[in-house]
Every structure is written in structure tokens, then in C-alpha cells.
PDB file of C-alpha atoms in Angstrom:
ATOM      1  CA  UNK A   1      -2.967 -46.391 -33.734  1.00  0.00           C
ATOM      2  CA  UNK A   2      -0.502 -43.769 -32.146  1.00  0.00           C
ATOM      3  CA  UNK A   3       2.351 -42.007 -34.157  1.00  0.00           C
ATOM      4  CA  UNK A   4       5.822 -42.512 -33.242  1.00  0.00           C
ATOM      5  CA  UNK A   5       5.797 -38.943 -33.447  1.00  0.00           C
ATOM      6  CA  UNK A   6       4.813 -37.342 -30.229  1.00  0.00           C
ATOM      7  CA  UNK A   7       6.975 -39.925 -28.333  1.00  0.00           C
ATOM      8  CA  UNK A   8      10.005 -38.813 -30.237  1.00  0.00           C
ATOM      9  CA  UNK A   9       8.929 -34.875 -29.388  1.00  0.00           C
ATOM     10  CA  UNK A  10       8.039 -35.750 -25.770  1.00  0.00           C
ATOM     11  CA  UNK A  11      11.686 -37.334 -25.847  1.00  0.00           C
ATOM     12  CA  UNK A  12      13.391 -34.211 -26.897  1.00  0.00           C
ATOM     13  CA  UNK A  13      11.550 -32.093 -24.753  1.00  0.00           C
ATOM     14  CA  UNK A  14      12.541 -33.962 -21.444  1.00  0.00           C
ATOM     15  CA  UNK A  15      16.526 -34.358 -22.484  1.00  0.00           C
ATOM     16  CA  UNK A  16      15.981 -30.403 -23.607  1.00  0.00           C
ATOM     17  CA  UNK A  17      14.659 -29.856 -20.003  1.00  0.00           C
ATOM     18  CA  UNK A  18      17.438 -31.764 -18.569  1.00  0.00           C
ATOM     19  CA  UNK A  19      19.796 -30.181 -19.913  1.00  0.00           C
ATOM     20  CA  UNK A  20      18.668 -26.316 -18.907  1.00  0.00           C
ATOM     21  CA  UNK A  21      18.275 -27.950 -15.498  1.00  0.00           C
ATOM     22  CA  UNK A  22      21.905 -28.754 -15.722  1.00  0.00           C
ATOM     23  CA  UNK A  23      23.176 -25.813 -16.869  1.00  0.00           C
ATOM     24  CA  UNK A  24      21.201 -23.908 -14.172  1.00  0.00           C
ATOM     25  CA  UNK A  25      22.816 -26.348 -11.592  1.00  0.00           C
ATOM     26  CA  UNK A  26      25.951 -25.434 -13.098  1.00  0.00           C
ATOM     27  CA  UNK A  27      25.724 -21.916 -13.243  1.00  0.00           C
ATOM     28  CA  UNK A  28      24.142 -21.469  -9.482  1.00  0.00           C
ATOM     29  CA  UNK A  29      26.771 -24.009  -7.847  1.00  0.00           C
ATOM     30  CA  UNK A  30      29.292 -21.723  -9.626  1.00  0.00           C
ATOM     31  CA  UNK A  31      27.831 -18.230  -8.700  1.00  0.00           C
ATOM     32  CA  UNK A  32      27.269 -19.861  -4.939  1.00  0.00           C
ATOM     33  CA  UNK A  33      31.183 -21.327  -4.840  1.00  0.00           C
ATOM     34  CA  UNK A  34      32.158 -17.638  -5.650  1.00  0.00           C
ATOM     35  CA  UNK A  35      29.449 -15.343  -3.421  1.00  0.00           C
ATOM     36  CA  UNK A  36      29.978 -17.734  -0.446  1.00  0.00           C
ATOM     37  CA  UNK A  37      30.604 -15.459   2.626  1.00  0.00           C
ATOM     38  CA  UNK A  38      34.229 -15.971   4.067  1.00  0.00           C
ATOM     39  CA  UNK A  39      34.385 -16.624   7.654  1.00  0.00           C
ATOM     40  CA  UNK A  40      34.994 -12.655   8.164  1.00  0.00           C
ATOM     41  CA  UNK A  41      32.215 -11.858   6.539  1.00  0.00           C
ATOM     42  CA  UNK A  42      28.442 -12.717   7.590  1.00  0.00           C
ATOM     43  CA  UNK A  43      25.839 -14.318   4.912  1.00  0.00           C
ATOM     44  CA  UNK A  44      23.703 -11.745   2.681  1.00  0.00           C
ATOM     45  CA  UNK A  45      20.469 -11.000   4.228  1.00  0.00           C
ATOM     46  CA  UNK A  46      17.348 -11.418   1.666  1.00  0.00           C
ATOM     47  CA  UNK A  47      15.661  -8.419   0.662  1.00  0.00           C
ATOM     48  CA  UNK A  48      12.413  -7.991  -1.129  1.00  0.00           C
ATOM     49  CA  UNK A  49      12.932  -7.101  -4.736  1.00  0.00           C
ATOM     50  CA  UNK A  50      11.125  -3.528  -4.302  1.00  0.00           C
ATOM     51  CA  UNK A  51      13.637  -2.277  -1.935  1.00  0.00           C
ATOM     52  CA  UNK A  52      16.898  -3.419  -3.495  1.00  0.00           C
ATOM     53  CA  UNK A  53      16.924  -1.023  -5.930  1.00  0.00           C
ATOM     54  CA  UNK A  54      16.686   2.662  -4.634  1.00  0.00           C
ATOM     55  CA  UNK A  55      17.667   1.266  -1.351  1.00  0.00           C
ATOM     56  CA  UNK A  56      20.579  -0.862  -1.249  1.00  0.00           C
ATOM     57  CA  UNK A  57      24.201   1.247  -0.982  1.00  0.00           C
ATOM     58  CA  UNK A  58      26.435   1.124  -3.763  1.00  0.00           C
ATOM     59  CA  UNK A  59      30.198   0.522  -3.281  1.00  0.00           C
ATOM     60  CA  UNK A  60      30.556   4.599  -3.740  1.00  0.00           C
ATOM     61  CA  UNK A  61      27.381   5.589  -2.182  1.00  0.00           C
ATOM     62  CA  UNK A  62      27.700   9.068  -0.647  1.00  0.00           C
ATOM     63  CA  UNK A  63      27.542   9.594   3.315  1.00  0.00           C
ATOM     64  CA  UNK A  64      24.148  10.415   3.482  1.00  0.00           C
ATOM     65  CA  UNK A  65      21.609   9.090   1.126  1.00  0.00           C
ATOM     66  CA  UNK A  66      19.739  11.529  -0.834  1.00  0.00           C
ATOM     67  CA  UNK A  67      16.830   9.665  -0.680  1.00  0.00           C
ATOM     68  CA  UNK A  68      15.189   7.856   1.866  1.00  0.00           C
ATOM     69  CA  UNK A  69      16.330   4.084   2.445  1.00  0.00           C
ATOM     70  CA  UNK A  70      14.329   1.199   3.633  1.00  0.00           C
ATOM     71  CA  UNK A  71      17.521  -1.301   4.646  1.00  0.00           C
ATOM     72  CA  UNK A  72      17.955  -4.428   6.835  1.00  0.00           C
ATOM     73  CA  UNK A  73      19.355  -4.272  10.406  1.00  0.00           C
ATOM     74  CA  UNK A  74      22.922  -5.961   8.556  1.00  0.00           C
ATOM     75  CA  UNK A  75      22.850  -3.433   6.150  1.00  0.00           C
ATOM     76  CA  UNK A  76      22.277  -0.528   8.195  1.00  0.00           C
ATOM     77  CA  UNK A  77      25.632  -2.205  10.777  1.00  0.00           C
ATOM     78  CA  UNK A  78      27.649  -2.937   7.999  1.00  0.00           C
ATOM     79  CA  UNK A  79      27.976   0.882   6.844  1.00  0.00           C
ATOM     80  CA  UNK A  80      26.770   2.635   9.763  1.00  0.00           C
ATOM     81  CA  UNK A  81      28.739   6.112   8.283  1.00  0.00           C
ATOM     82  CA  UNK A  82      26.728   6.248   5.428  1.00  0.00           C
ATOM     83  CA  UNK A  83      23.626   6.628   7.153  1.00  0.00           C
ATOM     84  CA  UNK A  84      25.037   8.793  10.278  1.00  0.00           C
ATOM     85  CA  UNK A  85      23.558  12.046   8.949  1.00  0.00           C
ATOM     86  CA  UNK A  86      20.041  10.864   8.707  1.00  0.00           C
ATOM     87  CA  UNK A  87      17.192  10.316  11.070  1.00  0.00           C
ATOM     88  CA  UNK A  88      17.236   6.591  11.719  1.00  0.00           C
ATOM     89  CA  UNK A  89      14.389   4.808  12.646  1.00  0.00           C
ATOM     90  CA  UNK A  90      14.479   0.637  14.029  1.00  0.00           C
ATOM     91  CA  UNK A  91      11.177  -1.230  11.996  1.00  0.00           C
ATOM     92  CA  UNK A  92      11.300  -4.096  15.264  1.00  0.00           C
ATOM     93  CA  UNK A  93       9.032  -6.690  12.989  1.00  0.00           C
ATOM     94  CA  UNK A  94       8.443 -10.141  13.188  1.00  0.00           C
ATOM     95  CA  UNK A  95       7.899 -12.541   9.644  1.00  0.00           C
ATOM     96  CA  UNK A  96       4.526 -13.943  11.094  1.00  0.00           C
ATOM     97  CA  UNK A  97       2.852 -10.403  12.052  1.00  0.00           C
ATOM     98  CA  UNK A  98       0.451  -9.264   9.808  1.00  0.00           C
ATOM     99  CA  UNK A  99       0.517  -5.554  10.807  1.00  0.00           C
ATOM    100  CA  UNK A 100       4.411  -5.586  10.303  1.00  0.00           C
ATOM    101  CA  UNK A 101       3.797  -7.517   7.096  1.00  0.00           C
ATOM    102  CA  UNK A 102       1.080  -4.911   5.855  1.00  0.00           C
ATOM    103  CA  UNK A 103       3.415  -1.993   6.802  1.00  0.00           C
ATOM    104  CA  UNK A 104       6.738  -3.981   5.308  1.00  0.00           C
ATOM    105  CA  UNK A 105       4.842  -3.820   2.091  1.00  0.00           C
ATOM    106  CA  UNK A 106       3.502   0.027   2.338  1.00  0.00           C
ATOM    107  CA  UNK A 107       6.865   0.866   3.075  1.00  0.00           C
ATOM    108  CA  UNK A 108       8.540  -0.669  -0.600  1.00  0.00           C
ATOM    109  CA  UNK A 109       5.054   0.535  -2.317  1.00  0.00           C
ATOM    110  CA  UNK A 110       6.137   4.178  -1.615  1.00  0.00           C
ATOM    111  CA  UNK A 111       9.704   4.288  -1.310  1.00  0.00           C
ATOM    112  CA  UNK A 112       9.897   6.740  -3.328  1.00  0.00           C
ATOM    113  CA  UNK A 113       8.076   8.965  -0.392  1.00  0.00           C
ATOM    114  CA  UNK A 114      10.147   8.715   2.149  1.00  0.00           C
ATOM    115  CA  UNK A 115      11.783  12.055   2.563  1.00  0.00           C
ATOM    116  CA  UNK A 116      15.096  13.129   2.022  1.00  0.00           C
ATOM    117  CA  UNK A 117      17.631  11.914   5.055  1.00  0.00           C
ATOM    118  CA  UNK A 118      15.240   9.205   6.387  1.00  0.00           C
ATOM    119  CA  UNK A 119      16.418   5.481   6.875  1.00  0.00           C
ATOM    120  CA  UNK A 120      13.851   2.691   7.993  1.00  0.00           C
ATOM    121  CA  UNK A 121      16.079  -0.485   9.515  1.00  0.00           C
ATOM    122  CA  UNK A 122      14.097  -3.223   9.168  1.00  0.00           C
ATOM    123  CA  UNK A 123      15.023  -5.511  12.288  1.00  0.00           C
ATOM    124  CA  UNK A 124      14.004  -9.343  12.840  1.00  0.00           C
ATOM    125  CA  UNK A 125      12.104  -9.103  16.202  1.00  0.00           C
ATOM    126  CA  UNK A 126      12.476 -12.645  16.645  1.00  0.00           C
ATOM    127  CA  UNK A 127      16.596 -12.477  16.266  1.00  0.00           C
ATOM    128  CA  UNK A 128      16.735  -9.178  18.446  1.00  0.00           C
ATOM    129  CA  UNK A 129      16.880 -10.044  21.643  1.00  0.00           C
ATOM    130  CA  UNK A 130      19.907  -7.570  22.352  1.00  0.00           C
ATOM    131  CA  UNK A 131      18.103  -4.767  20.874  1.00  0.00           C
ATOM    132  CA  UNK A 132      14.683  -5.194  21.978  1.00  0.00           C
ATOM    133  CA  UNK A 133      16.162  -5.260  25.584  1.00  0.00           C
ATOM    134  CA  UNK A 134      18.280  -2.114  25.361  1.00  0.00           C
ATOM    135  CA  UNK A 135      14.862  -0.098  24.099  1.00  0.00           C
ATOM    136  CA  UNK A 136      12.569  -1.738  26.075  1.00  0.00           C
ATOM    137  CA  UNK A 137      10.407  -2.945  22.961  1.00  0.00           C
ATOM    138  CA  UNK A 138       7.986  -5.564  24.056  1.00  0.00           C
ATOM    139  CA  UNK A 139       5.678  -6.086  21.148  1.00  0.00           C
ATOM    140  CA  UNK A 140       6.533  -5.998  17.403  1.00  0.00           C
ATOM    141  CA  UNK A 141       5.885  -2.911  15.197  1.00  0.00           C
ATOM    142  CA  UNK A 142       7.430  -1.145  17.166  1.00  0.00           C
ATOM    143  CA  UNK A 143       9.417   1.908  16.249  1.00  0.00           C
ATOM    144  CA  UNK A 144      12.333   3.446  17.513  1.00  0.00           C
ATOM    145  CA  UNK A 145      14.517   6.364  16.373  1.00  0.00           C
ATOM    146  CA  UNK A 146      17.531   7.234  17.556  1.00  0.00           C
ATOM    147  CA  UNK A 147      20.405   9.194  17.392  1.00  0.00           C
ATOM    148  CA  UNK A 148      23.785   8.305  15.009  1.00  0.00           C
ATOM    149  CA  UNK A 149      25.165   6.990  18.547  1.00  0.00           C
ATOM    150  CA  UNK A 150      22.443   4.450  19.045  1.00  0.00           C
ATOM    151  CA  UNK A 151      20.208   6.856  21.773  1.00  0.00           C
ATOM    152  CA  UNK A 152      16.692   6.514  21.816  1.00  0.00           C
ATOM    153  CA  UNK A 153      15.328   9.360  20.417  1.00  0.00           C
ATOM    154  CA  UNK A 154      11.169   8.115  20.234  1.00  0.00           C
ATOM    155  CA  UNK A 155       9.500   5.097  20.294  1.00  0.00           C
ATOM    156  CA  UNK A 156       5.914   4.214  19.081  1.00  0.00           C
ATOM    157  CA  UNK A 157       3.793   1.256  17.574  1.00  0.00           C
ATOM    158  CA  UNK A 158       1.173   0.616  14.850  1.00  0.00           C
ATOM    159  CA  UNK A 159       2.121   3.185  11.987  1.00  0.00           C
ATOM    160  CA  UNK A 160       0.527   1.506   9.664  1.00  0.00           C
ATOM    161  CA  UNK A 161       2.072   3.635   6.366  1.00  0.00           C
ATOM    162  CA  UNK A 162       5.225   5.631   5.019  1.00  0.00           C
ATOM    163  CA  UNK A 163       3.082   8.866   5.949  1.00  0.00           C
ATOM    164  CA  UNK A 164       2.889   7.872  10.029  1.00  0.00           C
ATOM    165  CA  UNK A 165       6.118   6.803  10.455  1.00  0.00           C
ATOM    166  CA  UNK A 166       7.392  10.553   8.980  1.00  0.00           C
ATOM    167  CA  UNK A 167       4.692  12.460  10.585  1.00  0.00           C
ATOM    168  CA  UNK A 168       5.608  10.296  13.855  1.00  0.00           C
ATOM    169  CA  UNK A 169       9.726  11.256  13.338  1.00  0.00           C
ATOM    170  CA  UNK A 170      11.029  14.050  15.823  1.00  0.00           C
TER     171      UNK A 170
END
């Protein structure tokens, strides 16, 4: 014969879930009614976690970073004084690569190595069309530095860590 008992607990712990489902409904519709981009403005690109940190600008972030920065090709557009003093290199790398996925992850594994003055752009090879044209990249992981007024400084593919891509840096 079965007690009442784990019905009635089995009962509370679905309406309990229910409700925290709610809430969190609540709560997200709420934080997405108020971070909604404005037609001015363009959606928030996703970052990994690792980066957002020690990489992201704040609202009163000096002109140059005093570390290195890993940033997305929106980031790096949206503030383009802050990083005008530092030798910029274009990540060109594609979701589906695995190279660009191998070095994506070296990259936020040792952030904390990349020197002084150095930004990494991470930009979507796939949504780059623009870019890729006006340096001539054909393949993805490729990198290109260049100069606070866009020139191409150097270009080269398959650095496969943090330590390349600075030893590869004119």
C-alpha cells in the first residue's frame, strides 16, 4: 500500500518549481524589457565568460588599456579611442573552425599574458565580408594588425597560442 505522503511532497515540489520558474520568467522578461537595444544602438555581442572580466571596458576605462584585451569586433568599433594607442591585431575566425576555436580558447586561458598595449579583435569571418575584402583574408585564422587608422600593418595565419600571436606582432 503507498503513503499519501510522497504524493503530497512530489506535489509541493512541482508548484515550488513552478513558481521559481515564474519568478525567473519574471525577472528575465523584466531585465530584457530594460537592456533591449534602442534602435540607435546595436544588440550586445556574447562573450565567453573568461574574457569579460579583464577585458571588457568600463564606462571610465582609460585610453589605452594597461593590460592586454581580447574584445569583439563591436567592442573594439564602439570605442575605437580607447584602444588607439595599442597594437591592434583582427582574430578573422569562424564558429565552426577548430583551429580558431582551439586558439579562441588559448587566448582567454592566458589573458593574463598578453602584454601591455596589445588588443586581439575577435572578428566573425562569416559576417566580415567588408573586412576580409579590404585585407585580402581568404581563409580563417587569419591575423591582421594594423595601424589606429585601419592600415595593414602584417598579416599571418595559424598562431596557434597567446605566445605566436606576440612573437608574430611588428
Amino acid at each position: 500500500m503507498r503513503s499519501a505522503k510522497p504524493s503530497s511532497w512530489a506535489t509541493v515540489s512541482v508548484l515550488a518549481l513552478a513558481a521559481l520558474l515564474l519568478s525567473a520568467c519574471a525577472q528575465s522578461t523584466a531585465e530584457t524589457t530594460s537592456t533591449a537595444p534602442t534602435a540607435s544602438q546595436s544588440a550586445p555581442v556574447e562573450e565567453t565568460p573568461e574574457a569579460t572580466p579583464s577585458t571588457s571596458p568600463s564606462a571610465d576605462a582609460d585610453p589605452a588599456p594597461a593590460k592586454g584585451s581580447y574584445i569583439d569586433y563591436a567592442t573594439f568599433t564602439g570605442s575605437p579611442a580607447t584602444y588607439a594607442e595599442t597594437d591592434q591585431v583582427l582574430f578573422f575566425a569562424a564558429s565552426w573552425c577548430p583551429t580558431c576555436q582551439a586558439v579562441d580558447k588559448d587566448i582567454n586561458a592566458n589573458i593574463e599574458n598578453l602584454p601591455e598595449g596589445l588588443t586581439i579583435v575577435k572578428v566573425d569571418y562569416d559576417d566580415s565580408d567588408d573586412l576580409k575584402q579590404k585585407y585580402g583574408v581568404t581563409i580563417q585564422h587569419t591575423f591582421v594588425q594594423v595601424d589606429a587608422a585601419g592600415n595593414e600593418l602584417a598579416q599571418w595565419s595559424g598562431s596557434p597560442s597567446v605566445a605566436e600571436i606576440k612573437a608574430k606582432v611588428v
